[in-house]
Coordinates of C-alpha atoms and ligand atoms in Angstrom, one line a residue:
Chain C
X84 CA 75.8 116.0 114.9
X85 CA 73.8 117.4 117.7
X86 CA 75.6 116.2 120.9
X87 CA 79.3 115.4 121.7
X88 CA 80.0 111.7 122.4
X89 CA 82.4 109.9 124.3
X90 CA 83.9 106.9 124.5
X91 CA 84.4 106.3 128.4
X92 CA 85.5 102.1 129.0
X93 CA 86.9 99.6 126.5
X94 CA 87.2 96.0 127.7
X95 CA 87.7 92.8 126.2
X96 CA 87.2 89.2 127.1
X97 CA 91.0 88.4 127.5
X98 CA 93.6 87.3 125.1
X99 CA 92.1 86.5 121.6
X100 CA 92.9 82.8 120.8
X101 CA 92.5 80.5 118.1
X102 CA 90.0 78.3 119.7
X103 CA 87.7 78.1 123.0
X104 CA 86.3 74.9 122.8
X105 CA 85.3 75.2 126.3
X106 CA 82.9 78.2 126.5
X107 CA 79.9 79.2 124.2
X108 CA 79.2 82.7 122.2
X109 CA 77.2 84.5 125.2
X110 CA 80.1 83.1 127.6
X111 CA 82.5 84.9 125.1
X112 CA 80.7 88.3 125.0
X113 CA 79.9 88.6 128.8
X114 CA 83.6 89.0 130.2
X115 CA 84.1 91.7 127.7
X116 CA 80.9 93.3 129.0
X117 CA 81.8 93.1 132.5
X118 CA 85.2 94.4 132.0
X119 CA 84.1 97.3 130.0
X120 CA 81.6 98.4 132.8
X121 CA 83.8 97.5 135.5
X122 CA 86.4 99.7 134.5
X123 CA 83.9 102.6 135.4
X124 CA 81.3 103.3 138.2
X125 CA 78.4 102.0 136.5
X126 CA 76.3 99.3 137.0
X127 CA 74.7 97.5 134.4
X128 CA 71.3 98.3 134.5
X129 CA 72.5 102.0 133.6
X130 CA 73.1 100.7 130.4
X131 CA 70.2 102.1 128.0
X132 CA 70.6 100.6 124.8
X133 CA 72.9 98.3 123.3
X134 CA 74.3 97.7 119.3
X135 CA 75.8 94.4 118.7
X136 CA 77.2 92.5 116.2
X137 CA 79.3 89.5 114.6
X138 CA 80.2 88.4 110.9
X139 CA 77.3 86.5 109.8
X140 CA 77.6 83.1 108.6
X141 CA 81.1 82.7 109.6
X142 CA 80.1 81.2 112.9
X143 CA 77.4 78.7 111.4
X144 CA 75.2 80.2 114.0
X145 CA 72.3 82.5 112.6
X146 CA 71.2 85.3 114.6
X147 CA 73.7 84.8 118.1
X148 CA 72.9 87.9 119.3
X149 CA 69.1 86.1 120.0
X150 CA 70.3 83.8 123.0
X151 CA 73.1 86.3 123.9
X152 CA 70.9 88.9 124.8
X153 CA 70.2 88.0 128.5
X154 CA 74.1 87.5 128.9
X155 CA 75.1 91.3 128.4
X156 CA 72.5 92.4 130.0
X157 CA 70.4 93.3 126.8
X158 CA 66.8 91.5 128.3
X159 CA 64.0 94.3 127.9
X160 CA 66.5 96.9 126.6
X161 CA 66.7 98.1 123.1
X162 CA 69.0 95.8 121.5
X163 CA 70.2 96.2 117.4
X164 CA 72.2 94.0 116.0
X165 CA 74.4 94.9 112.7
X166 CA 76.4 93.0 110.6
X167 CA 78.3 94.6 107.5
X168 CA 80.9 92.0 106.9
X169 CA 84.6 92.8 107.5
X170 CA 83.3 96.3 108.8
X171 CA 80.6 95.1 111.1
X172 CA 82.9 96.4 114.3
X173 CA 82.8 99.7 113.0
X174 CA 79.4 99.8 111.8
X175 CA 78.4 98.9 115.5
X176 CA 80.5 101.3 117.0
X177 CA 79.3 103.9 114.6
X178 CA 75.4 102.9 114.9
X179 CA 75.9 103.4 118.9
X180 CA 77.5 106.8 118.3
X181 CA 74.1 107.9 116.6
X182 CA 72.0 106.4 119.5
X183 CA 73.8 109.1 121.7
X184 CA 74.9 111.7 119.4
X185 CA 70.8 112.0 118.2
X186 CA 69.7 112.5 121.7
X187 CA 67.7 109.3 121.9
X188 CA 70.2 107.4 124.4
X189 CA 72.8 108.7 126.8
X190 CA 74.5 105.8 127.7
X191 CA 75.2 103.0 125.3
X192 CA 77.2 100.1 125.0
X193 CA 78.6 98.4 121.8
X194 CA 79.6 94.9 121.6
X195 CA 81.5 93.2 118.5
X196 CA 82.8 89.4 118.4
X197 CA 83.6 86.5 116.5
X198 CA 84.2 82.8 117.9
X199 CA 85.3 81.4 114.6
X200 CA 85.8 78.2 116.1
X201 CA 82.3 77.4 115.9
X202 CA 82.4 77.6 112.2
X203 CA 84.2 77.9 108.7
X204 CA 85.0 81.4 107.6
X205 CA 85.8 79.9 104.3
X206 CA 82.3 78.3 104.4
X207 CA 81.1 81.7 105.1
X208 CA 83.3 83.0 102.5
X209 CA 81.7 80.7 99.8
X210 CA 78.3 81.7 100.6
X211 CA 79.5 85.0 99.2
X212 CA 81.5 83.5 96.1
X213 CA 78.9 80.7 95.3
X214 CA 76.1 83.6 94.1
X215 CA 78.9 84.9 91.9
X216 CA 79.7 81.7 90.2
X217 CA 76.8 80.3 89.8
X218 CA 75.8 83.5 87.6
X219 CA 79.0 83.2 85.8
X220 CA 78.0 79.4 84.7
X221 CA 75.6 81.2 82.5
X222 CA 78.2 82.9 80.7
X223 CA 80.5 80.0 79.6
X224 CA 83.6 80.3 81.9
X225 CA 86.6 78.0 81.1
X226 CA 86.3 75.4 84.0
X227 CA 89.2 73.8 82.9
X228 CA 91.9 72.9 85.2
X229 CA 91.8 75.7 87.9
X230 CA 90.9 77.9 85.6
X231 CA 87.3 78.7 86.9
X232 CA 88.2 79.1 90.1
X233 CA 91.0 81.6 89.8
X234 CA 89.4 83.4 86.8
X235 CA 86.4 84.5 89.1
X236 CA 88.8 86.1 91.5
X237 CA 86.0 87.2 93.9
X238 CA 84.5 85.7 97.0
X239 CA 85.0 88.0 99.3
X240 CA 88.2 90.3 100.0
X241 CA 90.5 87.1 99.8
X242 CA 90.5 86.5 96.0
X243 CA 91.2 90.4 95.1
X244 CA 93.8 90.8 98.1
X245 CA 96.7 89.4 96.1
X246 CA 95.6 91.8 92.9
X247 CA 95.7 94.5 95.4
X248 CA 99.0 93.4 96.8
X249 CA 100.6 93.5 93.5
X250 CA 99.1 96.7 92.3
X251 CA 99.9 98.4 95.2
X252 CA 103.7 97.2 95.1
X253 CA 103.9 98.5 91.8
X254 CA 102.4 101.7 92.6
X255 CA 104.7 102.1 95.2
X256 CA 107.9 100.9 93.5
X257 CA 108.0 98.5 96.6
X258 CA 108.9 95.1 96.7
X259 CA 107.6 91.5 98.5
X260 CA 110.3 92.4 101.4
X261 CA 108.4 95.4 102.4
X262 CA 105.4 93.3 103.0
X263 CA 107.3 90.8 105.0
X264 CA 109.4 93.8 107.0
X265 CA 105.6 95.4 107.9
X266 CA 104.1 91.5 108.9
X267 CA 107.0 91.4 111.3
X268 CA 106.7 94.7 112.8
X269 CA 103.0 93.8 113.3
X270 CA 103.5 90.6 115.1
X271 CA 106.2 92.0 117.0
X272 CA 103.8 94.9 118.2
X273 CA 101.4 92.2 119.0
X274 CA 104.0 91.0 121.4
X275 CA 103.6 94.0 123.4
X276 CA 99.5 93.6 123.6
X277 CA 98.6 91.1 126.2
X278 CA 95.4 90.6 124.3
X279 CA 97.1 90.1 120.7
X280 CA 96.5 86.7 119.3
X281 CA 99.8 85.8 117.3
X282 CA 102.5 87.3 119.7
X283 CA 105.6 86.7 118.0
X284 CA 108.5 88.9 120.2
X285 CA 111.2 90.0 118.0
X286 CA 109.6 88.8 114.9
X287 CA 111.7 89.5 112.1
X288 CA 111.3 89.6 108.1
X289 CA 113.2 86.7 107.3
X290 CA 111.0 84.9 109.7
X291 CA 108.0 86.1 107.7
X292 CA 110.1 85.1 104.3
X293 CA 110.3 81.7 105.2
X294 CA 106.6 81.1 105.0
X295 CA 105.0 79.9 101.6
X296 CA 103.5 81.6 99.3
X297 CA 100.2 81.4 99.2
X298 CA 99.2 83.3 96.0
X299 CA 102.3 85.8 94.9
X300 CA 103.1 88.1 96.2
X301 CA 100.9 87.5 99.6
X302 CA 102.4 84.7 102.1
X303 CA 101.0 82.6 104.8
X304 CA 103.0 85.2 107.0
X305 CA 101.1 88.1 105.4
X306 CA 97.7 86.6 106.2
X307 CA 95.6 87.2 109.4
X308 CA 94.6 84.8 111.6
X309 CA 90.6 83.4 112.9
X310 CA 90.6 84.5 116.4
X311 CA 87.7 83.9 118.9
X312 CA 87.1 87.2 120.9
X313 CA 84.7 89.9 122.1
X314 CA 85.2 93.6 123.0
X315 CA 82.5 96.1 124.5
X316 CA 83.2 100.0 124.8
X317 CA 80.8 102.4 126.6
X318 CA 79.5 105.5 124.5
X319 CA 78.0 108.3 126.9
X320 CA 76.9 111.8 125.8
X321 CA 78.7 115.1 126.5
X322 CA 76.3 115.8 129.5
X323 CA 76.4 112.5 131.1
X324 CA 80.4 112.4 131.2
X325 CA 80.3 115.7 133.1
X326 CA 77.6 114.2 135.6
X327 CA 79.7 111.0 136.2
X328 CA 82.5 113.0 137.0
X329 CA 84.5 111.3 133.9
X330 CA 85.9 113.7 131.4
X331 CA 89.4 113.5 132.0
X332 CA 90.3 109.6 131.0
X333 CA 87.7 109.4 127.9
X334 CA 88.3 109.3 124.3
X335 CA 86.1 112.0 122.4
X336 CA 84.7 111.2 118.8
X337 CA 85.5 114.0 117.1
X338 CA 84.9 112.7 113.7
X339 CA 83.4 109.7 111.7
X340 CA 82.1 108.6 108.4
X341 CA 81.8 105.9 105.8
X342 CA 81.4 105.1 102.2
X343 CA 81.2 102.8 99.4
X344 CA 83.2 103.0 96.1
X345 CA 82.4 100.0 93.0
X346 CA 83.0 96.7 94.0
X347 CA 86.7 95.6 93.0
X348 CA 87.6 92.2 91.2
X349 CA 84.5 90.4 92.3
X350 CA 82.1 92.7 89.9
X351 CA 82.6 90.9 86.4
X352 CA 78.9 90.4 86.5
X353 CA 78.3 93.9 87.0
X354 CA 80.5 94.3 84.0
X355 CA 83.2 96.9 85.8
X356 CA 86.6 95.6 87.7
X357 CA 88.2 98.6 89.6
X358 CA 91.7 98.8 91.0
X359 CA 91.5 97.8 94.6
X360 CA 94.5 99.6 95.6
X361 CA 93.0 103.0 94.1
X362 CA 90.8 103.7 97.1
X363 CA 89.3 106.6 96.0
X364 CA 86.8 106.3 99.0
X365 CA 88.9 106.2 101.6
X366 CA 90.4 109.2 100.5
X367 CA 87.3 111.0 100.4
X368 CA 85.7 109.4 103.6
X369 CA 89.1 110.5 105.3
X370 CA 89.2 114.4 104.1
X371 CA 85.5 114.4 105.3
X372 CA 86.1 113.1 108.6
X373 CA 89.1 115.2 109.2
X374 CA 87.1 118.2 108.3
X375 CA 84.3 117.1 110.7
X376 CA 87.1 116.8 113.7
X377 CA 88.4 120.3 112.8
X378 CA 92.0 118.7 111.7
X379 CA 93.7 120.5 109.1
X380 CA 96.7 118.7 108.5
X381 CA 96.2 114.9 109.6
X382 CA 100.1 114.7 109.4
X383 CA 100.7 117.0 112.0
X384 CA 97.5 116.6 114.0
X385 CA 97.0 112.7 114.0
X386 CA 99.9 111.3 116.1
X387 CA 98.8 107.6 116.2
X388 CA 96.7 105.6 113.2
X389 CA 95.1 101.9 113.7
X390 CA 94.3 100.7 110.1
X391 CA 92.4 97.6 109.6
X392 CA 94.7 95.2 107.3
X393 CA 93.8 91.4 106.8
X394 CA 96.8 91.4 104.4
X395 CA 99.8 93.0 105.2
X396 CA 100.5 94.8 102.1
X397 CA 97.6 96.8 103.7
X398 CA 99.5 98.5 106.5
X399 CA 101.5 100.1 103.8
X400 CA 98.3 101.1 101.5
X401 CA 96.0 102.3 104.5
X402 CA 98.2 105.1 105.7
X403 CA 98.5 106.6 102.1
X404 CA 95.0 106.6 101.4
X405 CA 94.2 108.2 104.8
X406 CA 96.3 111.0 103.9
X407 CA 98.7 110.6 106.7
X408 CA 101.6 109.6 104.1
X409 CA 102.6 110.5 100.5
X410 CA 101.5 108.1 98.1
X411 CA 103.7 105.7 97.5
X412 CA 105.8 106.5 100.5
X413 CA 104.8 104.1 103.2
X414 CA 107.8 101.6 102.3
X415 CA 110.2 104.5 102.8
X416 CA 108.4 105.5 106.3
X417 CA 108.3 102.0 107.1
X418 CA 112.2 101.6 106.8
X419 CA 113.2 104.5 108.4
X420 CA 111.2 103.3 111.5
X421 CA 108.8 105.8 111.5
X422 CA 105.7 103.4 112.0
X423 CA 107.2 101.7 115.0
X424 CA 105.7 102.7 118.4
X425 CA 108.3 105.1 119.1
X426 CA 108.0 106.3 115.8
X427 CA 106.8 109.8 114.3
X428 CA 103.5 108.1 113.3
X429 CA 103.2 104.7 115.4
X430 CA 101.0 102.3 113.1
X431 CA 99.0 99.7 114.9
X432 CA 100.6 99.6 118.3
X433 CA 98.3 96.7 118.8
X434 CA 99.9 94.4 116.1
X435 CA 96.8 95.0 114.0
X436 CA 94.4 92.6 112.2
X437 CA 97.2 90.5 110.9
X438 CA 97.8 89.4 114.2
X439 CA 94.3 89.0 115.5
X440 CA 91.1 88.9 113.7
X441 CA 88.1 87.8 115.4
X442 CA 86.3 89.5 112.3
X443 CA 83.2 91.0 114.3
X444 CA 85.4 92.7 116.5
X445 CA 88.0 93.5 114.6
X446 CA 87.1 96.9 113.2
X447 CA 85.7 97.6 116.8
X448 CA 89.0 96.9 117.9
X449 CA 90.8 99.4 115.9
X450 CA 88.2 101.7 117.5
X451 CA 88.9 100.3 120.8
X452 CA 92.8 100.5 120.4
X453 CA 92.3 104.2 119.4
X454 CA 90.3 105.2 122.3
X455 CA 93.0 103.2 124.6
X456 CA 95.8 105.1 123.2
X457 CA 94.2 108.3 124.1
X458 CA 93.3 108.0 127.2
X459 CA 97.0 106.7 128.1
X460 CA 95.5 102.7 129.3
X461 CA 97.1 100.6 126.5
X462 CA 98.6 97.7 128.5
X463 CA 101.6 95.8 128.3
X464 CA 103.9 98.1 126.4
X465 CA 102.1 99.1 123.5
X466 CA 101.1 102.5 124.5
X467 CA 102.8 105.2 122.5
X468 CA 104.7 107.4 125.0
X469 CA 104.6 110.8 123.2
X470 CA 101.8 113.2 123.7
X471 CA 99.0 111.9 121.8
X472 CA 95.8 114.2 120.8
X473 CA 94.2 112.8 118.1
X474 CA 93.9 109.0 116.7
X475 CA 92.5 108.3 113.5
X476 CA 90.7 104.3 113.4
X477 CA 90.2 102.8 110.1
X478 CA 87.8 99.6 108.7
X479 CA 86.9 97.9 105.8
X480 CA 84.5 95.5 103.9
X481 CA 83.2 93.7 101.0
X482 CA 85.6 93.1 98.0
X483 CA 87.8 96.4 99.9
X484 CA 85.0 98.7 98.6
X485 CA 83.3 99.9 102.1
X486 CA 85.1 102.2 104.4
X487 CA 85.3 103.7 107.7
X488 CA 87.1 106.3 109.4
X489 CA 86.9 107.7 112.7
X490 CA 89.1 110.1 114.7
X491 CA 89.0 110.1 118.5
X492 CA 90.5 113.2 120.8
X493 CA 91.9 114.1 123.8
X494 CA 89.2 117.4 123.6
X495 CA 85.8 117.3 122.6
X496 CA 85.1 119.4 118.8
X497 CA 83.0 122.7 120.3
X498 CA 79.5 122.6 119.4
Chain U
X180 CA 89.7 68.6 126.1
X181 CA 90.1 66.1 123.0
X182 CA 89.4 67.6 119.6
X183 CA 85.9 65.9 118.2
X184 CA 85.5 65.7 114.6
X185 CA 82.8 64.5 112.5
X186 CA 82.6 64.1 108.8
X187 CA 79.0 64.0 107.5
X188 CA 78.6 62.8 103.8
X189 CA 76.0 64.4 101.3
X190 CA 75.4 65.0 98.3
X191 CA 75.6 68.4 96.2
X192 CA 73.8 68.8 93.5
X193 CA 75.2 71.9 91.8
X194 CA 72.6 71.7 88.8
X195 CA 69.7 72.3 91.2
X196 CA 70.7 76.1 91.1
X197 CA 68.8 77.3 88.4
X198 CA 68.2 81.1 88.5
X199 CA 69.6 83.3 86.0
X200 CA 71.0 87.0 87.1
X201 CA 70.4 88.7 84.0
X202 CA 73.6 90.6 83.0
X203 CA 73.4 93.1 80.1
X204 CA 77.2 94.1 80.6
X205 CA 78.1 90.1 79.8
X206 CA 75.3 89.4 77.5
X207 CA 76.7 92.3 74.9
X208 CA 80.4 90.9 75.7
X209 CA 80.0 86.9 75.2
X210 CA 78.0 87.9 71.9
X211 CA 81.1 89.7 70.8
X212 CA 83.4 87.0 71.7
X213 CA 81.6 84.6 69.2
X214 CA 83.0 87.0 66.4
X215 CA 86.1 87.2 68.2
X216 CA 85.8 91.3 68.9
X217 CA 86.0 92.6 72.8
X218 CA 82.8 94.8 72.9
X219 CA 82.6 97.7 75.8
X220 CA 79.9 100.8 76.0
X221 CA 81.0 104.1 76.2
X222 CA 79.6 107.2 77.9
X223 CA 78.5 109.8 75.8
X224 CA 79.0 112.7 78.6
X225 CA 82.3 111.5 80.3
X226 CA 83.7 109.5 77.5
X227 CA 84.5 106.6 80.0
X228 CA 85.2 103.4 78.0
X229 CA 84.0 99.8 80.2
X230 CA 84.5 96.1 79.3
X231 CA 82.4 94.5 80.0
X232 CA 80.3 97.8 79.8
X233 CA 77.5 98.2 82.1
X234 CA 74.1 99.8 80.9
X235 CA 74.7 102.6 83.0
X236 CA 77.8 105.0 84.0
X237 CA 79.6 104.8 87.3
X238 CA 80.3 108.2 87.2
X239 CA 77.4 110.2 85.7
X240 CA 74.8 107.6 86.6
X241 CA 73.1 108.2 83.2
X242 CA 72.4 105.2 80.9
X243 CA 74.5 104.0 78.4
X244 CA 73.6 102.4 75.1
X245 CA 76.8 103.6 72.6
X246 CA 78.6 100.1 72.3
X247 CA 81.9 100.2 70.9
X248 CA 84.6 97.5 69.9
X249 CA 87.8 97.9 71.9
X250 CA 91.4 97.1 71.0
X251 CA 92.3 93.8 71.7
X252 CA 95.8 94.8 73.0
X253 CA 96.4 96.6 76.0
X254 CA 98.7 96.7 79.2
X255 CA 99.1 94.3 82.2
X256 CA 97.8 95.8 85.3
X257 CA 97.9 93.7 88.5
X258 CA 98.7 89.7 88.8
X259 CA 99.1 87.1 91.0
X260 CA 101.2 84.1 90.7
X261 CA 99.5 80.7 91.6
X262 CA 102.6 78.1 92.5
X263 CA 99.6 75.3 93.6
X264 CA 97.0 74.1 92.4
X265 CA 93.5 74.6 94.4
X266 CA 94.5 71.0 96.4
X267 CA 97.8 72.6 97.3
X268 CA 100.3 70.6 94.8
X269 CA 103.0 72.4 93.5
X270 CA 102.5 73.2 89.9
X271 CA 105.5 72.9 87.0
X272 CA 103.6 75.8 85.4
X273 CA 102.6 78.4 87.6
X274 CA 99.4 79.5 86.6
X275 CA 98.9 83.6 86.5
X276 CA 95.7 85.3 86.8
X277 CA 95.8 89.0 85.8
X278 CA 93.7 92.1 85.2
X279 CA 94.3 93.8 81.7
X280 CA 93.6 97.3 80.8
X281 CA 93.0 97.6 77.0
X282 CA 93.9 100.3 74.9
X283 CA 91.2 103.2 75.0
X284 CA 89.3 101.8 77.7
X285 CA 88.9 102.8 81.3
X286 CA 88.3 99.6 83.1
X287 CA 90.1 95.8 83.7
X288 CA 89.5 92.9 81.9
X289 CA 90.2 90.0 84.0
X290 CA 92.3 87.0 82.3
X291 CA 94.8 83.8 82.1
X292 CA 98.2 85.5 81.3
X293 CA 100.6 83.0 79.1
X294 CA 103.5 83.9 76.8
X295 CA 106.3 84.4 79.6
X296 CA 109.2 82.0 80.6
X297 CA 110.3 83.6 84.1
X298 CA 107.3 85.0 86.2
X299 CA 109.4 87.0 88.4
X300 CA 110.5 89.0 85.8
X301 CA 107.0 89.9 84.8
X302 CA 106.0 93.6 85.6
X303 CA 102.9 95.8 85.9
X304 CA 102.5 98.0 82.4
X305 CA 104.0 95.3 80.0
X306 CA 102.1 94.9 76.6
X307 CA 99.5 91.8 76.1
X308 CA 97.4 90.9 73.1
X309 CA 94.0 88.7 73.4
X310 CA 94.1 85.0 72.4
X311 CA 91.0 83.3 71.2
X312 CA 89.9 79.9 71.1
X313 CA 90.1 78.2 67.6
X314 CA 86.4 77.6 67.8
X315 CA 84.1 80.4 69.5
X316 CA 81.0 79.9 71.1
X317 CA 79.9 83.0 72.2
X318 CA 81.1 82.1 75.7
X319 CA 83.5 83.8 78.4
X320 CA 85.8 80.4 77.8
X321 CA 86.4 81.8 73.7
X322 CA 89.2 84.4 75.0
X323 CA 91.6 81.5 75.9
X324 CA 94.1 84.3 77.7
X325 CA 96.2 87.3 77.0
X326 CA 99.4 86.8 75.8
X327 CA 102.8 89.1 76.8
X328 CA 104.0 90.6 73.6
X329 CA 107.2 91.8 75.3
X330 CA 109.8 90.2 77.2
Ligands
ZN281 ZN1 80.3 109.0 82.4

């Protein structure tokens, strides 16, 4: 890319919660925008362009950016909406990055949100499942008892998550207790993050193990909530950062990328089901991003990871696929405390997605949290105390086949 | 503020959906099922065997027209155990959906797993074989389930 880009500010609307019946979507977004701007010396009119996004269909409201633009300051300015499902937040952020890196704009705001209480995520997922299901009806599936429903194994990511979890556990020679353990760690990390949704201070493996099995090996305690919340970030060019006199507490975008693999369990119509735990593209993209960021050894040069895990087994899987941990070694890392906030590789100090999931915001929250860690501004005790040079943020979407990776750092890559 | 819930009654005519997505992969697959055969496609370039077989190789991006009949036995890959039905009622005999890698193939088939007594002792890699419905009609349902052949 031509120019260096820095994230200079990250703002949330407040704490993520289940329901906000007192406000509408624009009112949910606006405080995040004001917070992000308020942390800088900028004025609203200095934002040159906006890239915004949320998950389509989950709120039951089409094109919410059309009537939210006035409220976030987008009126009479370039506004681009990006909606790529689970990875929306990361795609919004990446589009905002390209707005600046390309030289077209100098100061761009990225906004991601979800107001889950206005719709039904399950209904949204049905929109993905039904075309698949109806198509299969042409080929005579067994519809007796529950077979027709389970046999599909699709309908967005949830159908395939249990298969992925089982496949991962077998590959890593791990058990359901490891998923319980990492789930508990995330909920107790969340208690140190004032913006996190499910905050359970001191949550233990036993607390999670008490929750019922949904589809073995996944329990209720291994799944994410549906949250309401918004995040806004300001991205500026290196030139403008210098002009504003803000090159100290910023997070430089050092590398970023995205990729797509074959669809996993839902792809029976196309004639192929792949192993959802393999994550070939995650490995490829991570490698490419590290090389763009000038990182030779990610295990040495990256100090913190914020990964997108809608289901707790993924908190063990992604660090391996991102090349931060040997394949199959995450359970061991977890057991020796390496993933703790004060461990050798802090994993999701924020509490991650299993603690907070406002879908259109979630993948951007990973980037925002990575930026806060680099800046040293993570609030409420979830700031990693040892010296941070680089942080990796990750997102996924679809049936686990879309992946986004970003490396943020304290110093920009030399051009 | 009190929670307000509204119930709107309506009917949904599922038969109104009349589109058919062409799927050469599944057309070939269900045709084989009628004769109790499992058909896939093999890439002449890299040798990858797909079941059901797409019409092009995912690795080489070239057309594949080589149809192959594959083994009806293979190894259990991932599985998930449903302890309750879709309404949440606990079931006596859990319902297990699995992915299976048939011998000599490189992709997975999804199906129902039977032939076990304690689901807790099921492990990835166990041997399975395909079990057919008595009467086959060229439909996905012809392949009844996969049976564990080892304990
Ligand atoms: Zn090939």
